[in-house]
Short mmCIF file of C-alpha atoms in Angstrom, two decimals:
data_model
loop_
_atom_site.label_atom_id
_atom_site.label_comp_id
_atom_site.label_asym_id
_atom_site.label_seq_id
_atom_site.Cartn_x
_atom_site.Cartn_y
_atom_site.Cartn_z
CA MET A 28 58.80 82.33 -49.31
CA ALA A 29 58.64 84.39 -46.15
CA LYS A 30 55.02 85.29 -46.83
CA SER A 31 54.10 81.64 -47.31
CA ASP A 32 55.85 80.84 -44.07
CA ASP A 33 53.82 83.48 -42.32
CA CYS A 34 50.61 82.09 -43.76
CA VAL A 35 51.56 78.63 -42.57
CA HIS A 36 52.31 79.90 -39.10
CA ILE A 37 49.03 81.74 -38.97
CA LEU A 38 47.17 78.62 -40.03
CA GLN A 39 49.01 76.56 -37.44
CA GLY A 40 48.22 79.14 -34.79
CA LEU A 41 44.55 79.15 -35.73
CA LEU A 42 44.37 75.39 -35.65
CA VAL A 43 46.06 75.23 -32.28
CA PHE A 44 43.66 77.85 -30.96
CA GLY A 45 40.71 75.94 -32.42
CA ASN A 46 41.85 72.75 -30.74
CA VAL A 47 42.33 74.48 -27.41
CA VAL A 48 38.74 75.71 -27.59
CA ILE A 49 37.57 72.21 -28.51
CA GLY A 50 39.41 70.78 -25.51
CA MET A 51 37.88 73.25 -23.11
CA CYS A 52 34.39 72.74 -24.56
CA GLY A 53 34.85 69.01 -24.23
CA ILE A 54 35.57 69.38 -20.52
CA ALA A 55 32.57 71.68 -20.14
CA LEU A 56 30.31 69.21 -21.95
CA THR A 57 31.47 66.37 -19.72
CA ALA A 58 30.89 68.40 -16.58
CA GLU A 59 27.43 69.49 -17.70
CA CYS A 60 26.36 65.97 -18.62
CA ILE A 61 27.65 64.55 -15.34
CA TYR A 62 25.51 67.15 -13.58
CA PHE A 63 22.42 66.08 -15.48
CA VAL A 64 23.05 62.38 -15.02
CA SER A 65 23.39 62.88 -11.28
CA ASN A 66 19.63 63.64 -11.19
CA PRO A 67 19.65 66.83 -9.15
CA HIS A 68 15.90 67.42 -9.22
CA GLY A 69 14.75 63.88 -8.60
CA LEU A 70 13.06 63.68 -11.97
CA TYR A 71 14.91 60.68 -13.32
CA PRO A 72 12.29 58.07 -12.20
CA LEU A 73 9.60 60.04 -14.00
CA LEU A 74 11.62 60.19 -17.20
CA LYS A 75 12.64 56.55 -16.97
CA ALA A 76 9.00 55.51 -16.63
CA THR A 77 8.26 56.98 -20.01
CA GLU A 78 9.92 53.90 -21.50
CA ASN A 79 12.42 55.86 -23.46
CA SER A 80 14.83 57.78 -21.31
CA ASP A 81 16.54 59.24 -24.34
CA ILE A 82 17.52 62.46 -22.66
CA ASN A 83 19.46 60.46 -20.14
CA ALA A 84 21.12 58.39 -22.87
CA ALA A 85 22.03 61.60 -24.66
CA ALA A 86 23.66 62.89 -21.48
CA TRP A 87 25.69 59.70 -21.06
CA ILE A 88 26.90 59.95 -24.65
CA GLY A 89 27.77 63.57 -23.93
CA ILE A 90 30.07 62.57 -21.09
CA PHE A 91 32.15 60.29 -23.26
CA VAL A 92 32.10 62.63 -26.23
CA GLY A 93 33.42 65.41 -24.03
CA LEU A 94 36.34 63.32 -22.82
CA ALA A 95 37.06 62.19 -26.37
CA LEU A 96 37.07 65.77 -27.57
CA PHE A 97 39.57 66.72 -24.90
CA ALA A 98 41.91 63.87 -25.82
CA LEU A 99 41.54 64.51 -29.54
CA SER A 100 42.24 68.19 -29.14
CA ILE A 101 45.58 67.37 -27.52
CA LEU A 102 46.33 64.97 -30.37
CA GLY A 103 45.39 67.68 -32.84
CA ILE A 104 47.66 70.26 -31.25
CA ILE A 105 50.60 67.85 -31.33
CA GLY A 106 49.84 66.90 -34.91
CA VAL A 107 49.64 70.50 -36.10
CA ILE A 108 52.85 71.57 -34.39
CA LYS A 109 54.82 68.57 -35.62
CA ALA A 110 53.11 68.75 -39.04
CA SER A 111 52.72 64.98 -39.04
CA ARG A 112 50.46 63.54 -41.72
CA THR A 113 49.79 60.34 -39.82
CA LEU A 114 48.81 62.02 -36.61
CA LEU A 115 46.57 64.46 -38.37
CA LEU A 116 44.89 61.72 -40.40
CA VAL A 117 44.17 59.78 -37.23
CA TYR A 118 42.89 62.97 -35.65
CA ILE A 119 40.56 63.73 -38.54
CA ILE A 120 39.06 60.26 -38.66
CA LEU A 121 38.54 60.00 -34.91
CA MET A 122 37.07 63.48 -34.83
CA LEU A 123 34.60 62.49 -37.53
CA ILE A 124 33.47 59.53 -35.46
CA THR A 125 33.05 61.75 -32.41
CA PHE A 126 31.12 64.22 -34.56
CA ALA A 127 28.69 61.48 -35.52
CA PHE A 128 28.13 60.43 -31.91
CA GLU A 129 27.59 63.97 -30.71
CA MET A 130 25.20 64.59 -33.59
CA ALA A 131 23.14 61.60 -32.47
CA SER A 132 23.14 62.86 -28.89
CA CYS A 133 21.94 66.36 -29.84
CA ILE A 134 19.14 65.20 -32.07
CA THR A 135 18.01 62.64 -29.51
CA ALA A 136 17.90 65.17 -26.69
CA ALA A 137 15.96 67.69 -28.78
CA ALA A 138 13.47 65.14 -30.09
CA HIS A 139 12.84 63.59 -26.70
CA ARG A 140 12.30 66.96 -25.11
CA ASP A 141 9.49 67.61 -27.57
CA SER A 142 7.70 64.47 -26.53
CA LEU A 143 7.46 65.47 -22.85
CA THR A 144 4.07 67.18 -22.96
CA PRO A 145 1.79 67.68 -19.92
CA GLU A 146 -0.54 65.00 -21.26
CA HIS A 147 2.36 62.59 -21.33
CA PHE A 148 3.03 63.07 -17.61
CA GLN A 149 -0.68 63.08 -16.80
CA LYS A 150 -1.14 59.69 -18.38
CA GLN A 151 1.89 58.27 -16.62
CA MET A 152 0.87 59.68 -13.24
CA LEU A 153 -2.73 58.47 -13.47
CA GLU A 154 -1.70 55.00 -14.54
CA ARG A 155 1.18 54.49 -12.16
CA TYR A 156 0.88 56.63 -9.04
CA GLN A 157 0.08 54.38 -6.08
CA LYS A 158 -0.22 51.35 -8.28
CA SER A 159 1.15 48.44 -6.35
CA GLU A 160 1.61 45.66 -8.87
CA PRO A 161 4.83 46.04 -10.85
CA ALA A 162 7.50 46.84 -8.31
CA ASN A 163 9.01 49.73 -10.24
CA ASN A 164 5.87 51.78 -9.71
CA SER A 165 6.95 52.48 -6.15
CA GLU A 166 9.76 54.63 -7.56
CA VAL A 167 7.27 56.59 -9.60
CA THR A 168 5.05 57.00 -6.54
CA LYS A 169 7.94 58.18 -4.40
CA ALA A 170 9.13 60.60 -7.08
CA TRP A 171 5.67 62.13 -7.43
CA ASP A 172 5.23 62.40 -3.66
CA GLU A 173 8.55 64.18 -3.25
CA LEU A 174 7.81 66.43 -6.20
CA MET A 175 4.43 67.42 -4.78
CA LEU A 176 5.78 67.95 -1.28
CA GLN A 177 8.81 70.01 -2.26
CA ASN A 178 7.11 72.19 -4.84
CA HIS A 179 3.73 72.50 -3.11
CA CYS A 180 1.91 71.39 -6.19
CA CYS A 181 -0.68 68.76 -7.04
CA GLY A 182 -1.07 66.60 -10.13
CA VAL A 183 0.24 67.71 -13.51
CA LYS A 184 -2.22 70.45 -14.41
CA GLY A 185 -3.88 70.67 -10.98
CA PRO A 186 -5.85 68.63 -8.43
CA SER A 187 -8.66 68.33 -10.96
CA ASP A 188 -6.52 65.74 -12.77
CA TRP A 189 -7.64 63.30 -10.10
CA GLN A 190 -11.28 64.24 -10.60
CA GLU A 191 -11.44 64.33 -14.36
CA TYR A 192 -9.83 60.94 -14.93
CA GLN A 193 -9.92 57.55 -13.31
CA SER A 194 -6.61 56.37 -11.97
CA ALA A 195 -4.78 53.59 -10.19
CA PHE A 196 -4.95 55.86 -7.14
CA ARG A 197 -8.75 55.92 -7.36
CA LEU A 198 -8.92 52.13 -7.24
CA THR A 199 -7.46 52.01 -3.73
CA HIS A 200 -8.63 55.38 -2.36
CA SER A 201 -12.32 56.29 -2.38
CA ASP A 202 -13.40 59.53 -3.98
CA ALA A 203 -15.25 60.72 -0.88
CA ASP A 204 -12.23 60.37 1.40
CA TYR A 205 -9.54 61.23 -1.14
CA PRO A 206 -10.71 63.55 -3.90
CA TRP A 207 -6.95 63.98 -4.43
CA PRO A 208 -3.96 62.54 -2.60
CA ARG A 209 -3.07 63.74 0.86
CA THR A 210 0.22 65.14 -0.41
CA CYS A 211 -1.86 67.78 -2.19
CA CYS A 212 -3.04 69.16 1.15
CA VAL A 213 -1.20 71.91 2.96
CA LEU A 214 0.68 70.02 5.65
CA ASP A 215 1.86 71.16 9.06
CA ALA A 216 5.20 70.46 10.69
CA GLN A 217 4.26 66.87 11.51
CA GLY A 218 3.23 66.10 7.98
CA LEU A 219 -0.51 66.02 8.69
CA PRO A 220 -3.03 68.14 6.78
CA VAL A 221 -3.78 71.46 8.50
CA SER A 222 -7.49 70.97 7.82
CA LEU A 223 -8.55 67.66 6.33
CA ASP A 224 -12.10 68.83 5.60
CA GLY A 225 -10.80 72.00 4.05
CA CYS A 226 -8.48 69.98 1.86
CA LYS A 227 -11.20 67.57 0.74
CA LEU A 228 -13.58 70.40 -0.11
CA GLY A 229 -10.92 72.39 -1.89
CA VAL A 230 -11.02 75.46 0.32
CA PRO A 231 -8.33 77.87 -0.93
CA GLY A 232 -5.39 77.86 1.44
CA TYR A 233 -5.77 74.27 2.61
CA TYR A 234 -4.70 72.51 -0.54
CA ASN A 235 -2.15 73.09 -3.32
CA SER A 236 -4.04 74.29 -6.34
CA ASN A 237 -1.30 74.60 -8.95
CA GLY A 238 -0.01 71.76 -11.08
CA CYS A 239 3.48 70.31 -11.02
CA TYR A 240 4.16 70.56 -14.74
CA ASP A 241 6.13 73.78 -14.38
CA ALA A 242 8.30 72.21 -11.72
CA ILE A 243 9.03 69.31 -14.09
CA SER A 244 9.41 71.11 -17.37
CA GLY A 245 11.83 73.72 -16.08
CA PRO A 246 14.67 71.34 -15.20
CA VAL A 247 13.90 69.03 -18.13
CA ASN A 248 14.11 71.94 -20.55
CA THR A 249 17.41 73.07 -19.10
CA HIS A 250 18.69 69.51 -19.34
CA ALA A 251 17.61 68.96 -22.91
CA TRP A 252 18.65 72.33 -24.28
CA GLY A 253 21.92 72.15 -22.40
CA VAL A 254 22.81 68.92 -24.16
CA ALA A 255 21.27 69.74 -27.53
CA TRP A 256 22.23 73.36 -28.16
CA PHE A 257 25.61 73.31 -26.49
CA GLY A 258 26.46 70.17 -28.44
CA PHE A 259 25.26 71.87 -31.62
CA ALA A 260 27.52 74.86 -31.00
CA ILE A 261 30.52 72.62 -30.34
CA LEU A 262 29.82 70.71 -33.54
CA CYS A 263 29.72 73.87 -35.63
CA TRP A 264 33.09 74.88 -34.21
CA ILE A 265 34.50 71.38 -34.82
CA PHE A 266 33.31 71.62 -38.42
CA CYS A 267 35.38 74.75 -39.00
CA VAL A 268 38.46 73.34 -37.26
CA LEU A 269 38.23 70.08 -39.19
CA LEU A 270 38.02 71.88 -42.52
CA GLY A 271 41.08 73.90 -41.61
CA THR A 272 42.91 70.78 -40.48
CA MET A 273 42.12 68.99 -43.71
CA PHE A 274 43.38 71.93 -45.73
CA TYR A 275 46.55 71.97 -43.64
CA TRP A 276 47.00 68.21 -43.96
CA SER A 277 46.64 68.25 -47.70
CA GLY A 278 49.43 70.82 -47.91
CA ILE A 279 51.98 68.88 -45.90
CA GLU A 280 54.72 67.19 -47.89
CA TYR A 281 55.56 63.59 -47.14
CA LEU B 15 -58.29 59.71 13.40
CA SER B 16 -57.50 63.17 12.10
CA LEU B 17 -55.21 63.57 9.17
CA PRO B 18 -51.95 65.23 10.06
CA THR B 19 -51.60 68.79 8.80
CA PRO B 20 -49.50 68.95 5.65
CA PRO B 21 -46.04 70.43 6.23
CA ALA B 22 -45.57 74.13 5.54
CA ARG B 23 -43.86 74.84 2.27
CA LEU B 24 -40.92 77.20 2.74
CA PRO B 25 -39.80 79.21 -0.27
CA TYR B 26 -36.09 78.37 0.26
CA VAL B 27 -34.42 76.44 -2.59
CA PRO B 28 -31.37 74.36 -1.61
CA GLN B 29 -28.40 74.81 -3.91
CA VAL B 30 -24.82 73.70 -4.31
CA SER B 31 -22.57 76.11 -2.46
CA PRO B 32 -21.78 79.18 -4.57
CA MET B 33 -18.35 79.49 -2.94
CA ALA B 34 -15.28 78.85 -5.07
CA LEU B 35 -14.44 75.37 -3.84
CA LEU B 36 -12.68 72.95 -6.15
CA GLY B 37 -14.18 69.92 -4.46
CA LYS B 38 -17.77 71.05 -4.12
CA VAL B 39 -18.93 68.49 -6.65
CA THR B 40 -16.93 65.28 -6.97
CA ALA B 41 -17.83 61.85 -8.30
CA THR B 42 -19.60 60.74 -5.13
CA THR B 43 -20.14 63.85 -3.00
CA PHE B 44 -21.46 67.35 -3.26
CA ALA B 45 -21.49 70.37 -0.96
CA LEU B 46 -24.69 72.29 -0.26
CA GLU B 47 -25.00 75.82 0.97
CA ARG B 48 -25.94 75.79 4.65
CA PRO B 49 -29.43 77.25 5.18
CA ARG B 50 -29.48 79.97 7.83
CA GLY B 51 -32.63 81.11 9.57
CA VAL B 52 -34.88 79.23 7.16
CA PHE B 53 -36.64 77.12 9.80
CA ASP B 54 -36.67 79.61 12.70
CA SER B 55 -40.33 80.45 12.36
CA HIS B 56 -41.53 76.85 12.42
CA ALA B 57 -39.02 74.99 14.58
CA ASP B 58 -39.17 74.05 18.25
CA ALA B 59 -36.15 73.15 20.32
CA SER B 60 -36.72 69.42 19.88
CA ASP B 61 -37.19 69.39 16.15
CA ALA B 62 -34.68 68.00 13.67
CA VAL B 63 -33.95 68.98 10.10
CA TRP B 64 -33.34 66.17 7.64
CA LEU B 65 -31.97 66.31 4.12
CA VAL B 66 -33.92 64.36 1.54
CA VAL B 67 -31.84 63.13 -1.38
CA ALA B 68 -33.64 61.61 -4.35
CA PHE B 69 -32.87 60.84 -7.96
CA ALA B 70 -34.10 63.74 -10.06
CA ASN B 71 -36.66 61.63 -11.86
CA ALA B 72 -37.98 60.20 -8.56
CA SER B 73 -38.36 63.47 -6.64
CA ALA B 74 -41.95 64.02 -7.72
CA ALA B 75 -42.98 60.61 -6.40
CA PHE B 76 -41.38 61.13 -2.98
CA ARG B 77 -43.75 61.10 -0.01
CA ASN B 78 -42.70 62.59 3.31
CA PRO B 79 -42.36 59.90 6.02
CA PRO B 80 -45.06 60.28 8.70
CA SER B 81 -42.67 59.67 11.58
CA ARG B 82 -39.01 59.19 12.38
CA ALA B 83 -39.36 55.42 12.22
CA ASP B 84 -40.41 55.56 8.57
CA VAL B 85 -37.41 57.55 7.38
CA PRO B 86 -35.89 55.78 4.35
CA PRO B 87 -32.28 54.81 5.16
CA TYR B 88 -29.21 55.29 3.01
CA LYS B 89 -28.83 51.70 1.91
CA GLN B 90 -32.25 51.68 0.30
CA LEU B 91 -31.28 54.32 -2.20
CA PRO B 92 -30.90 51.94 -5.17
CA THR B 93 -34.39 50.47 -4.64
CA ALA B 94 -36.39 53.27 -3.08
CA ARG B 95 -34.65 55.87 -5.28
CA SER B 96 -34.40 58.27 -2.30
CA TYR B 97 -33.15 58.47 1.24
CA MET B 98 -32.85 60.92 4.09
CA THR B 99 -29.73 61.88 5.94
CA LEU B 100 -27.91 64.62 7.84
CA GLU B 101 -30.28 64.66 10.80
CA THR B 102 -29.42 67.91 12.59
CA PRO B 103 -31.10 69.80 15.45
CA ALA B 104 -33.04 72.74 14.06
CA ALA B 105 -31.11 75.14 16.26
CA ALA B 106 -27.97 74.41 14.21
CA TYR B 107 -29.58 76.15 11.24
CA SER B 108 -30.60 79.32 13.02
CA CYS B 109 -29.21 82.66 11.97
CA SER B 110 -26.67 83.00 14.74
CA ALA B 111 -25.51 79.38 14.96
CA PRO B 112 -21.82 78.81 14.29
CA GLY B 113 -20.71 76.10 11.89
CA PRO B 114 -19.17 75.44 8.49
CA PRO B 115 -20.81 77.33 5.65
CA VAL B 116 -21.29 74.15 3.60
CA LEU B 117 -22.91 70.80 4.17
CA ARG B 118 -20.99 67.99 2.51
CA VAL B 119 -23.28 65.20 1.37
CA GLY B 120 -21.55 61.84 1.01
CA SER B 121 -18.56 62.40 3.23
CA ASP B 122 -18.94 59.43 5.61
CA THR B 123 -17.42 56.29 4.10
CA ALA B 124 -17.36 54.43 7.43
CA CYS B 125 -21.14 54.11 7.73
CA ARG B 126 -21.35 52.75 4.22
CA ASP B 127 -18.79 50.06 4.94
CA GLN B 128 -20.04 49.09 8.39
CA GLY B 129 -23.75 49.27 7.58
CA ARG B 130 -24.90 51.07 10.70
CA GLN B 131 -28.57 51.87 11.09
CA ASP B 132 -28.15 55.51 12.05
CA PRO B 133 -28.76 58.16 9.41
CA CYS B 134 -25.80 57.56 7.17
CA ASN B 135 -24.24 60.29 5.07
CA GLY B 136 -22.61 57.81 2.74
CA PRO B 137 -21.11 58.50 -0.68
CA LEU B 138 -23.53 58.54 -3.55
CA PRO B 139 -23.31 55.45 -5.73
CA SER B 140 -23.89 57.00 -9.15
CA PRO B 141 -23.49 60.38 -10.81
CA GLY B 142 -27.24 61.05 -10.53
CA PRO B 143 -28.61 63.66 -11.24
CA TYR B 144 -30.10 64.19 -7.77
CA ARG B 145 -32.50 66.66 -6.22
CA VAL B 146 -32.50 67.56 -2.53
CA LYS B 147 -34.83 69.29 -0.11
CA PHE B 148 -34.80 69.96 3.62
CA LEU B 149 -37.53 68.49 5.81
CA LEU B 150 -38.25 69.75 9.35
CA MET B 151 -39.50 66.79 11.42
CA GLY B 152 -41.07 67.10 14.82
CA CYS B 153 -42.39 64.50 17.21
CA GLY B 154 -45.63 64.35 15.28
CA GLY B 155 -44.18 64.14 11.80
CA PRO B 156 -43.01 66.57 9.16
CA LYS B 157 -43.71 70.20 10.02
CA ALA B 158 -42.11 72.14 7.17
CA GLU B 159 -40.27 71.47 3.96
CA THR B 160 -38.28 73.53 1.49
CA ARG B 161 -38.59 73.39 -2.25
CA TRP B 162 -36.72 70.78 -4.28
CA SER B 163 -33.36 71.93 -5.59
CA GLU B 164 -32.32 72.02 -9.22
CA PRO B 165 -30.92 68.70 -10.47
CA ILE B 166 -27.34 68.19 -9.25
CA LEU B 167 -25.18 66.14 -11.60
CA LEU B 168 -22.00 64.62 -10.17
CA ARG B 169 -18.72 64.25 -12.03
CA THR B 170 -17.96 61.29 -14.25
CA ALA B 171 -14.29 60.46 -14.60
CA ALA B 172 -12.90 59.51 -17.99
CA SER B 173 -10.39 56.76 -18.55
CA PRO B 174 -6.75 57.88 -18.78
CA SER B 175 -6.39 55.93 -22.01
CA THR B 176 -8.29 58.77 -23.67
CA ILE B 177 -5.37 61.12 -22.99
CA ASP B 178 -3.33 61.63 -26.15
CA PRO B 179 0.29 62.23 -25.14
CA ALA B 180 1.52 63.17 -28.61
CA PRO B 181 2.86 66.71 -28.93
CA ALA B 182 0.63 69.17 -30.72
CA ARG B 183 3.18 70.06 -33.38
CA ARG B 184 6.66 68.97 -34.27
CA GLY B 185 9.22 71.22 -32.66
CA SER B 186 11.10 73.38 -35.08
CA ALA B 187 14.28 73.11 -33.05
CA VAL B 188 14.68 69.43 -33.90
CA VAL B 189 14.30 70.12 -37.60
CA VAL B 190 16.86 72.93 -37.50
CA ILE B 191 19.41 70.94 -35.53
CA THR B 192 18.97 67.82 -37.64
CA SER B 193 19.19 69.53 -40.99
CA ILE B 194 22.18 71.70 -40.16
CA LEU B 195 24.13 68.93 -38.51
CA ALA B 196 23.37 66.49 -41.28
CA SER B 197 24.62 68.91 -43.91
CA LEU B 198 27.77 69.70 -41.91
CA GLY B 199 28.44 66.00 -41.48
CA ALA B 200 27.93 65.36 -45.16
CA VAL B 201 30.33 68.16 -46.13
CA LEU B 202 32.98 66.85 -43.75
CA ALA B 203 32.62 63.28 -44.93
CA THR B 204 32.86 64.40 -48.54
CA ALA B 205 35.93 66.51 -47.83
CA VAL B 206 37.72 63.67 -46.05
CA LEU B 207 36.86 61.19 -48.75
CA GLY B 208 37.91 63.64 -51.40
CA ALA B 209 41.24 64.34 -49.75
CA LEU B 210 41.95 60.65 -49.18
CA GLY B 211 40.87 59.82 -52.70
CA ALA B 212 43.10 62.49 -54.20
CA GLU B 213 46.05 61.16 -52.24
CA VAL B 214 45.43 57.56 -53.24
CA TRP B 215 45.01 58.62 -56.87
CA GLY B 216 48.21 60.60 -56.71
CA SER B 217 50.25 57.79 -55.22
CA LEU B 218 48.89 55.36 -57.80
CA CYS B 219 49.92 57.65 -60.67
CA HIS B 220 53.30 58.42 -59.12
CA ARG B 221 52.74 62.10 -59.50
CA ASP B 222 55.08 64.45 -57.72
CA LEU B 223 53.01 66.06 -55.08
CA GLY B 224 55.77 68.31 -53.95
CA THR B 225 55.06 71.01 -56.52
CA ASP B 226 52.14 72.54 -54.71
CA ALA B 227 53.05 71.69 -51.15
CA PHE B 228 53.46 74.89 -49.23
CA LEU B 229 55.00 73.36 -46.21
CA ARG B 230 58.27 71.50 -46.23
CA ARG B 231 58.40 69.19 -43.35
CA SER B 232 62.10 69.57 -42.84
CA TYR B 233 64.14 72.42 -44.15
CA ARG B 234 67.22 70.54 -45.34
CA THR B 235 69.15 73.19 -47.22
CA HIS B 236 72.51 72.27 -48.70
CA HIS B 237 75.02 74.66 -47.33
CA ILE B 238 77.06 76.05 -50.29
CA PRO B 239 79.73 78.47 -49.15
CA PRO B 240 79.75 81.65 -51.19
CA ALA B 241 82.48 81.85 -53.79
CA LEU B 242 85.42 84.07 -52.70
CA PRO B 243 86.95 86.43 -55.27
CA ARG B 244 90.48 85.18 -56.28
CA PRO B 245 93.41 87.55 -55.75
CA LEU B 246 94.80 89.30 -58.84
CA PRO B 247 98.00 87.79 -60.26
CA PRO B 248 100.95 90.21 -59.81
CA GLY B 249 101.50 90.76 -63.59
CA CYS B 250 98.35 92.44 -64.37
CA ARG B 251 98.16 96.15 -63.85
CA CYS B 252 94.68 97.43 -64.11
CA SER B 253 94.51 101.25 -64.11
CA PRO B 254 90.81 101.69 -63.95
CA PRO B 255 89.79 98.75 -61.81
CA GLY B 256 88.90 95.79 -64.02
CA LEU B 257 90.60 96.99 -67.14
CA CYS B 258 93.94 95.48 -67.88
CA HIS B 259 96.41 96.99 -70.32
CA SER B 260 97.76 93.73 -71.53
CA ALA B 261 101.50 93.10 -71.54
CA PRO B 262 102.93 90.85 -74.22
CA GLN B 263 102.30 87.91 -71.90
CA PRO B 264 99.48 85.58 -72.57
CA PRO B 265 96.38 86.96 -70.87
CA ALA B 266 96.05 85.76 -67.39
CA PRO B 267 92.75 85.88 -65.63
CA CYS B 268 92.52 89.25 -63.82
#
């Protein structure tokens, strides 16, 4: 009898520990997703323009899942200590629902990340940058301008993007005056090109020759993998804790 | 009326600048290497060097203009298939003259739009190919000419709808995450359903579930005081303890 008591106490202790970890991970997930949703790198307009901002939706789901995990972990700890069948049943069912939501968020973030290729951004930039008709293109234009100014880059793969393809930009800016946008030129303190002729000709040192894709894909990768893999790890842990809880629940007498 | 002397043929061949410039050939402009010291032996102080630009298939039919008044202007390029531009004093092409190392043909969009009569270095209207040569003109007509260049083909921009934004291959991370999470979810759902089903089945069959429960919710033990040994009656003498030599009385419990 004493040995069985010990086993029960060990199981209770393990379940309480598991729930404490779940609670802390839930808080961490919420904090991480709030950080991503707050758009620290100014990339949200570019992702929204892709007509499915799934990574952002996954981050929003992550916020609520994290809070739910924290609340459920407290419920689980109370249920395990009081050995209450009702509380634990409620805990198990709600945890399953949260599991399903977090699963959807992980898969969405991972799948959407795969679709963000350089060609994807090239197409969006060429079709929307400096296009005046639908009003939401001004956000895309501003986002690209800020991206190019802050990271000293031009286009997605390079300034030759503007030469190899026609674009909405080309419709309003002639090729002779603007082989590529002025934001691709090296600018002085007043925001004017250091040498306009040098920039138009492509003289090294007077224009930004590298593409912006690295500046985009770095933060987007961190964002997507942060949501997807961290969520995956939490779900694996929840799986183990839930199995233990169900075993514990089935052993409780009425 | 004496025929004018034919212009001297210089062995110099104009070419697109060999420097590494990203914008040396765009859709409407190109950059030529600046000739240095090519005209020194034939030029006077008052002479001017013109650039002849012609479609590659019309260069053989080009006739040098006899005087400055007969120079074909820029806006006649579509009909005359050639024009002359970049009128520069011959001294600017001498060995020691300062100046940019390239000549950009097509850089002046203002003269195209305003239709001025001066030699106009306007953007080229089609990708070409074009051939160019330099012509040294004096007061009496052309004095020297260089060879025709190789055909120069300008860039043609493709439509952005030809860009295929689909990723090259399906990411393996999505497959891993999806398959593992789906199997974990299925196991959990099965376990919960199994546990609930077993409980419902048990309550329907009125089976006592307490036999294998390892945890009693409340330890209600009935407190039974231990039985106290009764004192020996005074008539019983037991010499070894517990053994009574019986007197003729009826046996009394020792």
